[in-house]
Coordinates of C-alpha atoms and ligand atoms in Angstrom, one line a residue:
X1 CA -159.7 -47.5 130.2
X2 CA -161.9 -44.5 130.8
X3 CA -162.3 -44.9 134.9
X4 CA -161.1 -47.0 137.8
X5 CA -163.7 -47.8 140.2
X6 CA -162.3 -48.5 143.9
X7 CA -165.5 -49.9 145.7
X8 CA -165.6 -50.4 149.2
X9 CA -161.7 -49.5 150.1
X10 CA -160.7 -48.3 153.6
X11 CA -159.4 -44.8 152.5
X12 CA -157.0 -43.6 154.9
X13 CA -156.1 -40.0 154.4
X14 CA -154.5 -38.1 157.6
X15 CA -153.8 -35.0 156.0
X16 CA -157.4 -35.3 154.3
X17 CA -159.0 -36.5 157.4
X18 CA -160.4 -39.9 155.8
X19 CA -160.4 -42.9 157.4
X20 CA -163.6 -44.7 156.1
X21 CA -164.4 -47.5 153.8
X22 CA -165.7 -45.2 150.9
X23 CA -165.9 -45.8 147.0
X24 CA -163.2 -43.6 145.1
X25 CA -163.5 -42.8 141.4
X26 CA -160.4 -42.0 139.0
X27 CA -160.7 -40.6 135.5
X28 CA -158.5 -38.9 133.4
X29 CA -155.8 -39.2 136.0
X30 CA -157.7 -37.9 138.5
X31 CA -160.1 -38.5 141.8
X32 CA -162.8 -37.4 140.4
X33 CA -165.2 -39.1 143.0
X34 CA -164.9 -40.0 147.0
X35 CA -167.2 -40.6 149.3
X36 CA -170.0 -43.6 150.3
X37 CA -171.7 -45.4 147.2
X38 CA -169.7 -42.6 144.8
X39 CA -168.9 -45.6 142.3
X40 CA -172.1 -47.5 142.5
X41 CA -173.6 -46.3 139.0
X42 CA -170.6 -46.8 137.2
X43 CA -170.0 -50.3 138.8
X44 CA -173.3 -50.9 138.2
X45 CA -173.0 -50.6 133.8
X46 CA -170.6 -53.1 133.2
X47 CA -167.8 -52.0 130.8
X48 CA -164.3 -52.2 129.2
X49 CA -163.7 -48.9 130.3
X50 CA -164.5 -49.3 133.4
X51 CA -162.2 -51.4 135.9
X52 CA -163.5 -51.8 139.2
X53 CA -161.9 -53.2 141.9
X54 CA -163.2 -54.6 144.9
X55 CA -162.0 -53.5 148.8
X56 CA -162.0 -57.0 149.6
X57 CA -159.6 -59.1 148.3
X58 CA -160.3 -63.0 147.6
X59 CA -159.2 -64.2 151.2
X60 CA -161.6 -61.4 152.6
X61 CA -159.2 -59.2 153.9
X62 CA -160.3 -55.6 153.7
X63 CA -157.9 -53.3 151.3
X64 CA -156.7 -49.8 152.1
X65 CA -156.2 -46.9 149.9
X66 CA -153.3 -44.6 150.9
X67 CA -151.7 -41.6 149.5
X68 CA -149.3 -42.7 147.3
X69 CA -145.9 -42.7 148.9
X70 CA -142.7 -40.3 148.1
X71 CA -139.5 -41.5 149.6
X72 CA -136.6 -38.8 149.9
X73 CA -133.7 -40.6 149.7
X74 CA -132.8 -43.7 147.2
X75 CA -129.8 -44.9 145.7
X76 CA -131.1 -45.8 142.2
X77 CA -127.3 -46.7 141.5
X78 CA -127.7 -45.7 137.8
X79 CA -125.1 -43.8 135.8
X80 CA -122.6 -46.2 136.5
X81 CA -123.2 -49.3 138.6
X82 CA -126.1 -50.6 136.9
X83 CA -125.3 -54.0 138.2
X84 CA -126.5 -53.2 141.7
X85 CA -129.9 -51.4 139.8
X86 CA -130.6 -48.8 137.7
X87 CA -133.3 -46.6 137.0
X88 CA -135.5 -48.5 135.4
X89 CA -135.7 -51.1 137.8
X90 CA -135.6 -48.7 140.7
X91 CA -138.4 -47.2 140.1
X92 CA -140.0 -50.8 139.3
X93 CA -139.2 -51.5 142.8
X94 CA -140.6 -48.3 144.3
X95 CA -143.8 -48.6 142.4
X96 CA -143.9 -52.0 144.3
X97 CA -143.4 -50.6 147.4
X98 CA -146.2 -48.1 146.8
X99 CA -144.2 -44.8 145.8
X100 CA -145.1 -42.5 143.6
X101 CA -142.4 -40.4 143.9
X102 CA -138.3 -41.3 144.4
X103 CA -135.5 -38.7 145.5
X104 CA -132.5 -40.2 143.7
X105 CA -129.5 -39.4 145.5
X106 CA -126.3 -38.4 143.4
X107 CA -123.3 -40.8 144.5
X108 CA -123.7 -42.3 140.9
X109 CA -120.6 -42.7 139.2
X110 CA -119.8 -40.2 137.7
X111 CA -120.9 -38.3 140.7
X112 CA -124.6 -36.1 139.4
X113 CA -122.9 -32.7 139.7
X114 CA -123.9 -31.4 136.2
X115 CA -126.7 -30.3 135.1
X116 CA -126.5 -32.8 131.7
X117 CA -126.4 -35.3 134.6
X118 CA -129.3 -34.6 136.2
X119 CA -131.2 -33.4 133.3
X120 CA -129.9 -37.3 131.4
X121 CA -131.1 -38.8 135.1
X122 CA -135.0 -36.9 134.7
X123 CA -135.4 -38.0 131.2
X124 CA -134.5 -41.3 131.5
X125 CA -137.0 -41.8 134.6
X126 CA -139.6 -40.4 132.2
X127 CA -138.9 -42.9 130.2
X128 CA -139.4 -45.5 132.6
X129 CA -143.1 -44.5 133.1
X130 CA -143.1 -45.4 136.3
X131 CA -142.6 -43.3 139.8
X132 CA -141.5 -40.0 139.0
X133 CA -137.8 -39.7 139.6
X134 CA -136.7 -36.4 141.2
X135 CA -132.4 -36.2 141.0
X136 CA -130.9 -34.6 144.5
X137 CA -127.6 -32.7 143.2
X138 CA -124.4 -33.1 144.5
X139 CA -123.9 -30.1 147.3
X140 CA -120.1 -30.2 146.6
X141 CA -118.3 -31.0 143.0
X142 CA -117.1 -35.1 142.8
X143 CA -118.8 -34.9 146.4
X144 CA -115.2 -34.0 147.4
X145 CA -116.9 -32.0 150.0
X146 CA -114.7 -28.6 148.5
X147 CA -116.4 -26.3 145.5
X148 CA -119.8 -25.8 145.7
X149 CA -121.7 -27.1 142.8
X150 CA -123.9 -25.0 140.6
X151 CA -127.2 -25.7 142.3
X152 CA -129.0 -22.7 140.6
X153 CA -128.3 -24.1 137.2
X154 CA -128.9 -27.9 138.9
X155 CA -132.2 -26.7 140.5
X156 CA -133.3 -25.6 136.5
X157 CA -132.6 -28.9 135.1
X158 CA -134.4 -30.8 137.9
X159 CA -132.6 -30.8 140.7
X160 CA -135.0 -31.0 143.9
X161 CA -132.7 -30.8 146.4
X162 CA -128.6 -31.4 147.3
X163 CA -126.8 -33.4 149.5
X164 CA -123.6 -35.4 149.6
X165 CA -125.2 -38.3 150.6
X166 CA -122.7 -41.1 151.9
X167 CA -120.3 -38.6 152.9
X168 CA -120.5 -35.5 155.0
X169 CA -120.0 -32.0 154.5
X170 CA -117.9 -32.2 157.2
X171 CA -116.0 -28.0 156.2
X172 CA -118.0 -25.7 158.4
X173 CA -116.6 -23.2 155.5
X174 CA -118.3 -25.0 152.4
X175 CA -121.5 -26.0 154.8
X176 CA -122.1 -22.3 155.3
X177 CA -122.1 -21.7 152.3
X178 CA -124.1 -24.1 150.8
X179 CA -126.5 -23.1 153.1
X180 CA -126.8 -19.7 152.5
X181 CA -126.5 -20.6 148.7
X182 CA -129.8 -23.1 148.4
X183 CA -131.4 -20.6 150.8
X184 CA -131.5 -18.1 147.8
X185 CA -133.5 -20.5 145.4
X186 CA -135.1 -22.7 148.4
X187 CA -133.1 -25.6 147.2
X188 CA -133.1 -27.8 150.6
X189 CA -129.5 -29.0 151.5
X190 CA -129.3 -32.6 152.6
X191 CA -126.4 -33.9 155.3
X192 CA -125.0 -37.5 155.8
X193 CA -124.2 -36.0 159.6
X194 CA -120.9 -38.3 159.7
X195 CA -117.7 -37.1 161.2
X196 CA -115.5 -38.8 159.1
X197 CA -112.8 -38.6 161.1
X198 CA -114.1 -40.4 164.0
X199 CA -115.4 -43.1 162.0
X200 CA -112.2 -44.1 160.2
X201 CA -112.5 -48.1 159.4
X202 CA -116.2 -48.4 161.1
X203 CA -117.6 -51.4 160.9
X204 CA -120.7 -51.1 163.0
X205 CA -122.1 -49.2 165.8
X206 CA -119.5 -48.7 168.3
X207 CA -120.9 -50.2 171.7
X208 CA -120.8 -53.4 174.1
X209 CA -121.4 -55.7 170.7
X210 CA -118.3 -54.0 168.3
X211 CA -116.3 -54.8 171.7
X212 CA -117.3 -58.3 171.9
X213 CA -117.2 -59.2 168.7
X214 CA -113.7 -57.0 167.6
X215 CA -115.1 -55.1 165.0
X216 CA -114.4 -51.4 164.5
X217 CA -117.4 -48.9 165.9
X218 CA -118.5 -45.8 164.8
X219 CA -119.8 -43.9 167.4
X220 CA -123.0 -42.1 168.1
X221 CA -121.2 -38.8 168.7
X222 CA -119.9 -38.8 164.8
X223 CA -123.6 -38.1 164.1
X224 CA -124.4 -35.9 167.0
X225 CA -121.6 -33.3 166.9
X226 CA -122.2 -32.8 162.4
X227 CA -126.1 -32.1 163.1
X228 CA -125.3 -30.0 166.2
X229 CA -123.3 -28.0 164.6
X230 CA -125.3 -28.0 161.1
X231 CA -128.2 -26.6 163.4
X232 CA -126.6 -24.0 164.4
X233 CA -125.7 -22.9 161.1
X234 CA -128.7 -23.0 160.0
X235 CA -129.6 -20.6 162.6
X236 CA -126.8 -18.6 161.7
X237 CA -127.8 -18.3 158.1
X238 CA -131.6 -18.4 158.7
X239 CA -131.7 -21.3 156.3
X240 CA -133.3 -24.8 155.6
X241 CA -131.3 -28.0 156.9
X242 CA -132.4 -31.4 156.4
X243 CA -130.8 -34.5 157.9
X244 CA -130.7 -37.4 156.2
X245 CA -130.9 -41.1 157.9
X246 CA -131.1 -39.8 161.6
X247 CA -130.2 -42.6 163.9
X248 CA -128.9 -41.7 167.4
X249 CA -131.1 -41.0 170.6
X250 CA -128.5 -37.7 170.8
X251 CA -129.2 -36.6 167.2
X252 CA -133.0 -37.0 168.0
X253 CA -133.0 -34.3 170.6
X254 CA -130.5 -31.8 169.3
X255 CA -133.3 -31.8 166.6
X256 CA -136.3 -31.5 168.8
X257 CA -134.8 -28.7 170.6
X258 CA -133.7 -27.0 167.5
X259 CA -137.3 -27.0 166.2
X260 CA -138.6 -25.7 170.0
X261 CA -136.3 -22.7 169.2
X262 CA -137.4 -22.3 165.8
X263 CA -134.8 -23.0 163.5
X264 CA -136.1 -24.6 159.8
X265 CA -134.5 -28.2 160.3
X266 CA -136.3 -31.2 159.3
X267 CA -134.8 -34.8 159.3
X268 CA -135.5 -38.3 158.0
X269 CA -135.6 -41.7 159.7
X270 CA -134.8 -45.4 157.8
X271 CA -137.1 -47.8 158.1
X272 CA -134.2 -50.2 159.4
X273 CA -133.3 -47.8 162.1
X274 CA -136.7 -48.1 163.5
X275 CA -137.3 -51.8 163.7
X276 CA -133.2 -53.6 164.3
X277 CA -130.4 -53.0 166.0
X278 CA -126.7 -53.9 166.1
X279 CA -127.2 -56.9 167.6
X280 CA -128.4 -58.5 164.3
X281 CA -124.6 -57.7 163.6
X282 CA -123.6 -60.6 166.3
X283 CA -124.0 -63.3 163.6
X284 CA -121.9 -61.5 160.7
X285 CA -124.3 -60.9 158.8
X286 CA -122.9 -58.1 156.4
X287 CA -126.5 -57.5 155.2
X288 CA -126.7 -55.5 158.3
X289 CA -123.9 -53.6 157.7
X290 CA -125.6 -50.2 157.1
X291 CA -124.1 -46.5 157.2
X292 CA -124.8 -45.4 160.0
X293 CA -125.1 -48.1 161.3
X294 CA -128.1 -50.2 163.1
X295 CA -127.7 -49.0 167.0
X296 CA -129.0 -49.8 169.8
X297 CA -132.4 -50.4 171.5
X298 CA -132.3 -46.9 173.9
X299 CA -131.7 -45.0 169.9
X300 CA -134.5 -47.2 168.2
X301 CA -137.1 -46.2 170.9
X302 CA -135.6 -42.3 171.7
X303 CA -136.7 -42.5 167.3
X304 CA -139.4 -44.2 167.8
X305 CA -140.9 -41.3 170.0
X306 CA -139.1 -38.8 167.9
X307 CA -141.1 -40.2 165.2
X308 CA -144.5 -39.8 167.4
X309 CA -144.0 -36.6 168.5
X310 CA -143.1 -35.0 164.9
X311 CA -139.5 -34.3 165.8
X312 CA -138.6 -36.8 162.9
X313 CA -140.9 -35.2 159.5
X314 CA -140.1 -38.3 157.0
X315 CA -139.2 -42.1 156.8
X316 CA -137.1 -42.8 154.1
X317 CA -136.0 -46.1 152.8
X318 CA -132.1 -45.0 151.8
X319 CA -133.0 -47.6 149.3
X320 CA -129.1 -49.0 148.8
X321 CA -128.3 -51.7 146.2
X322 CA -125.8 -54.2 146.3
X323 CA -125.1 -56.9 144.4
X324 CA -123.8 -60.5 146.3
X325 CA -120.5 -60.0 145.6
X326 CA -120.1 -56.5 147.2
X327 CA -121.5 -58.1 150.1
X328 CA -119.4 -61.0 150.6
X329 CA -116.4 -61.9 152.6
X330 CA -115.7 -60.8 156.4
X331 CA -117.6 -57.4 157.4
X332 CA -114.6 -54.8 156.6
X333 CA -114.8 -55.6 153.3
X334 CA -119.0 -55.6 152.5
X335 CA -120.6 -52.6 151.3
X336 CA -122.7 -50.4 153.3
X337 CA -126.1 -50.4 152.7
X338 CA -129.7 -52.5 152.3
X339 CA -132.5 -52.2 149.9
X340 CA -135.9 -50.1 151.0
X341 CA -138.4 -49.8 148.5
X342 CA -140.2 -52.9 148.5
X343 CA -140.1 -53.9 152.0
X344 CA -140.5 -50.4 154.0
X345 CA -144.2 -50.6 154.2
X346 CA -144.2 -54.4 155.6
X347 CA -141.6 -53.1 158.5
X348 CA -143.4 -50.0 159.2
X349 CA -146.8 -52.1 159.6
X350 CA -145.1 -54.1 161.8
X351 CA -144.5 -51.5 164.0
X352 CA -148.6 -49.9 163.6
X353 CA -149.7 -54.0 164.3
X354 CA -147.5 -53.9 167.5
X355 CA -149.1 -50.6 168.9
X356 CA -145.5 -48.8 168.8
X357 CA -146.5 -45.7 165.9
X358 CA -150.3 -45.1 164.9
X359 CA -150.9 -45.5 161.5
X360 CA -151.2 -41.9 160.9
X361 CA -147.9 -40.7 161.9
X362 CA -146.8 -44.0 159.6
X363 CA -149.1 -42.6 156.9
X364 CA -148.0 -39.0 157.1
X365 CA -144.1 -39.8 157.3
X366 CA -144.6 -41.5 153.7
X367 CA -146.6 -39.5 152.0
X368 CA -147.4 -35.6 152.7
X369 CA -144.3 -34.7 154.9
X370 CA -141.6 -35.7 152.6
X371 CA -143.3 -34.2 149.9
X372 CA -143.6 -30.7 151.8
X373 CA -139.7 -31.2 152.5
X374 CA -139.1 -31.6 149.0
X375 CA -141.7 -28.8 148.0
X376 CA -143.6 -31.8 145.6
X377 CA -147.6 -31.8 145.7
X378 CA -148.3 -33.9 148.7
X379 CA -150.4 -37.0 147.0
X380 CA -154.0 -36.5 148.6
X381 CA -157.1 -38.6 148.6
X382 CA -160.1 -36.3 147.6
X383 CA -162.2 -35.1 144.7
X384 CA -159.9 -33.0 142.3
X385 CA -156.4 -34.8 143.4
X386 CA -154.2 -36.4 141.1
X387 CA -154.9 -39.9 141.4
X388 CA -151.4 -40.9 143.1
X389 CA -152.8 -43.8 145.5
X390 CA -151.5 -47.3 146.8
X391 CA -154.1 -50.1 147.9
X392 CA -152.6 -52.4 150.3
X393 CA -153.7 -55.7 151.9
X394 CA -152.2 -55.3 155.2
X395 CA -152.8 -58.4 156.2
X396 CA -150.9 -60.4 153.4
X397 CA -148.3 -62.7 154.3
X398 CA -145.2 -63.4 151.7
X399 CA -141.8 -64.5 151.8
X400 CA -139.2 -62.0 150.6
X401 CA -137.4 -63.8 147.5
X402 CA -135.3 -62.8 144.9
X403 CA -138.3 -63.3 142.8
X404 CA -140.9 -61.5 145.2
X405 CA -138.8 -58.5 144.0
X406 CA -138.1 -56.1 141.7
X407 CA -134.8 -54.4 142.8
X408 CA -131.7 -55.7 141.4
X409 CA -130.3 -56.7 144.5
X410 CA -131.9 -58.6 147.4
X411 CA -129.5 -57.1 150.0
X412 CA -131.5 -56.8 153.1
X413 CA -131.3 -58.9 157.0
X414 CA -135.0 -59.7 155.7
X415 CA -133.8 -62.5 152.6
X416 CA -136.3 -65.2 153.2
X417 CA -138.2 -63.8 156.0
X418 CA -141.9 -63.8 156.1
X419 CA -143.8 -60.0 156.3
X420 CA -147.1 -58.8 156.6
X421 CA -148.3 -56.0 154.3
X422 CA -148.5 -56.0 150.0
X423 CA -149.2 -53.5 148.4
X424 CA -151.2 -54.8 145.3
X425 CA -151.4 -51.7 143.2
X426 CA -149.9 -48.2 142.8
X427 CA -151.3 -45.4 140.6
X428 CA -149.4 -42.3 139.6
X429 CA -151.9 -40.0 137.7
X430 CA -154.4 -42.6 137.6
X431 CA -151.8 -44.8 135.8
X432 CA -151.2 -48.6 137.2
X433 CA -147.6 -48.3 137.7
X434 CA -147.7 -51.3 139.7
X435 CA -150.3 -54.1 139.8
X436 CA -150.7 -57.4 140.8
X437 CA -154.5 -57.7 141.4
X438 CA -156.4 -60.2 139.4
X439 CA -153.7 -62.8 139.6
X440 CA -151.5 -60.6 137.5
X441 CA -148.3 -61.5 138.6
X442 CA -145.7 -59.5 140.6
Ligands
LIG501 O1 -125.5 -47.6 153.9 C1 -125.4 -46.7 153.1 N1 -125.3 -46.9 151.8 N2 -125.3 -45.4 153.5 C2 -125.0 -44.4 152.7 O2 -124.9 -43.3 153.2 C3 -124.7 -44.6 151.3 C4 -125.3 -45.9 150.8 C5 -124.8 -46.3 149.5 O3 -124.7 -45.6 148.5 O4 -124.6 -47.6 149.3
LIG502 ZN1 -128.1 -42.9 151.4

């Protein structure tokens, strides 16, 4: 196929300042046209090179063209535990979503603290031709949270970022110093703020509902006193600090102060923490047993705002696979986690269709922020771009299945639950990387 031929799409483009139902060209893996009518010719001298594809679908609901998305943090599960996922299907499921880009984070087993690791990790999610994988390193060997890995060497072999994701870096000592280590090279360093030691045994968020119900809490304050102290060595060390997952009202305002004063921290919110809380947990279910955990209503609003007012940069799905059996049996025993990819657009529409986040703070928290963070091209609708877009019907109804998706797992509170919002095609460098227009099926 020599061009692509997107007539009549809502483009919507904050960092590009489109938000019009325009025509948008793509050849040779690029936008090489955007604007009103730009596609009119070449729709008009029908072709087999030329695909075109209509803004409105066959039940006449208008599509919309984003930036394609890039999600910082994603537990692709592969060396290792390929039951739960691995590469391949990761990225099938975060083309489906609507990414074009996938932080993998390195709690694979082994751990990705070696460069043949991470080097084995980008190959293989060439191979996939799909998203483009970027590996996060381990900040500390085994993620023992003790020697610093060699992030220089990681950062040459594809390393985008570190972080210890699913434990902390809870040594002062070692945080330091992987601070002032990645400053050298501008390799961001990633914390899972979690005082281990007061979470010992946590079950869920430690409130009214882990009393009632006897199950072990992990407390706001485990978060809050890592990123408090995190800020202020990165203030210290006049470095980069990113927080991963942020999830308590406290967390959320040591962060917007920090930025008031000028300090280089940026920080992440889940999709899940922004639309449930812990008492989904009153029924059992260990689908919503998450680290950190869902909290409560005052911490999903205080992020909700955060998110508004650009105190949080990113979403990110924390994408974490698990199969059935890791998430059987009482709620001490499940795994922590729920999958992302495919369903964070659907959740975060939710929250545009309600009136609680404009779709530009949505837009921008998907697509251009995390890519900054990450120092990745931010995917951009306009002439000369790559052509990394998603087209969405956002007013699609489906039922999340096992076979709606294309994660390993179906781990999420949202297992048979209807959403709104499908993305029907993704294009990484003008490649389909996911499509299910035309009654091609998902
Ligand atoms: O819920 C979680 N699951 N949180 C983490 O920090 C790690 C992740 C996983 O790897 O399953
Ligand atoms: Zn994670």
């Amino acid at each position: 196929m020599s061009a692509i031929v997107l007539r009549g799409v809502h483009a919507f483009d904050p960092s590009s300042g489109v938000d019009e139902i325009i025509d948008v060209v793509v050849e040779q893996g690029k936008i090489t046209r955007a604007g009103r009518d730009a596609g009119r010719e070449l729709a008009a001298t029908p072709s087999e090179k030329v695909r075109i594809i209509l803004g409105l679908s066959e039940q006449g609901n208008q599509r919309w063209l984003f930036p394609g998305f890039v999600d910082l943090h994603a537990h692709l599960r592969e060396p290792g535990n390929e039951a739960k996922e691995d590469i391949k299907s990761g990225l099938a499921a975060a083309a489906a979503g609507g990414y074009v880009d996938v932080c993998v984070m390195p709690n694979t087993r082994p751990v990705n603290d070696s460069t043949i690791i991470t080097e084995w990790m980008v190959h293989k999610g060439k191979a996939a031709n799909s998203a483009r994988l970027h590996p996060i390193c381990a900040i500390t060997t085994g993620q023992n949270g003790e020697a610093l890995t060699e992030m220089a060497l990681l950062k040459e072999a594809g390393a985008i970022a570190a972080s210890d994701d699913g434990k902390c870096v809870t040594r002062s000592d070692v945080m330091r110093r992987a601070l002032e280590y990645g400053k050298t090279f501008d390799l961001p360093i990633i914390q899972h703020a979690e005082d281990h030691a007061l979470t010992q045994g946590a079950e869920m968020h430690e409130g009214a509902i882990s009393a009632r119900l006897g199950l072990r809490g992990w407390p706001r304050i485990a978060e809050d006193i890592i990123v408090a102290r995190d800020v202020l060595l990165a203030e210290y060390t006049d470095s980069r600090y990113h927080v991963a997952h942020l999830s308590t009202l406290g967390a959320a305002r040591i962060v917007r102060e920090a930025k008031s004063r000028g300090i280089k921290v940026t920080c992440e919110v889940t999709p899940h923490h922004l639309t449930m809380t812990h008492e989904l947990l009153i029924g059992y279910d260990t689908a919503c047993k998450v680290n950190p955990p869902l909290r409560e209503a005052e911490d999903l609003e205080a992020l909700l705002l955060a998110l508004a007012d650009g105190t949080i940069d990113a979403i990110a799905t924390d994408h974490a696979p698990h199969t059935a059996s890791d998430k059987e049996g009482p709620i001490a025993d499940a795994a922590m986690g729920m999958i992302g990819l495919e369903l964070c657009l659907p959740m975060l529409l939710g929250l545009v269709s309600s009136g609680k986040l404009p779709l530009a703070r949505v837009i921008t928290a998907l697509s251009s922020a995390p890519a900054k963070i990450v120092g990745l091209a931010a995917p951009r609708i306009r002439e000369g771009a790559a052509a990394d877009l998603t087209l969405v019907d956002r007013a699609e109804e489906w039922i999340v299945t096992p076979s709606q998706l294309r994660s390993k797992s179906h781990n999420t509170p949202l297992l048979n639950q209807t959403v709104r919002g499908r993305v029907k095609a993704t294009l990484r460098d003008g490649i389909f990387i996911h499509d299910e227009l035309e009654g091609r099926r998902p």
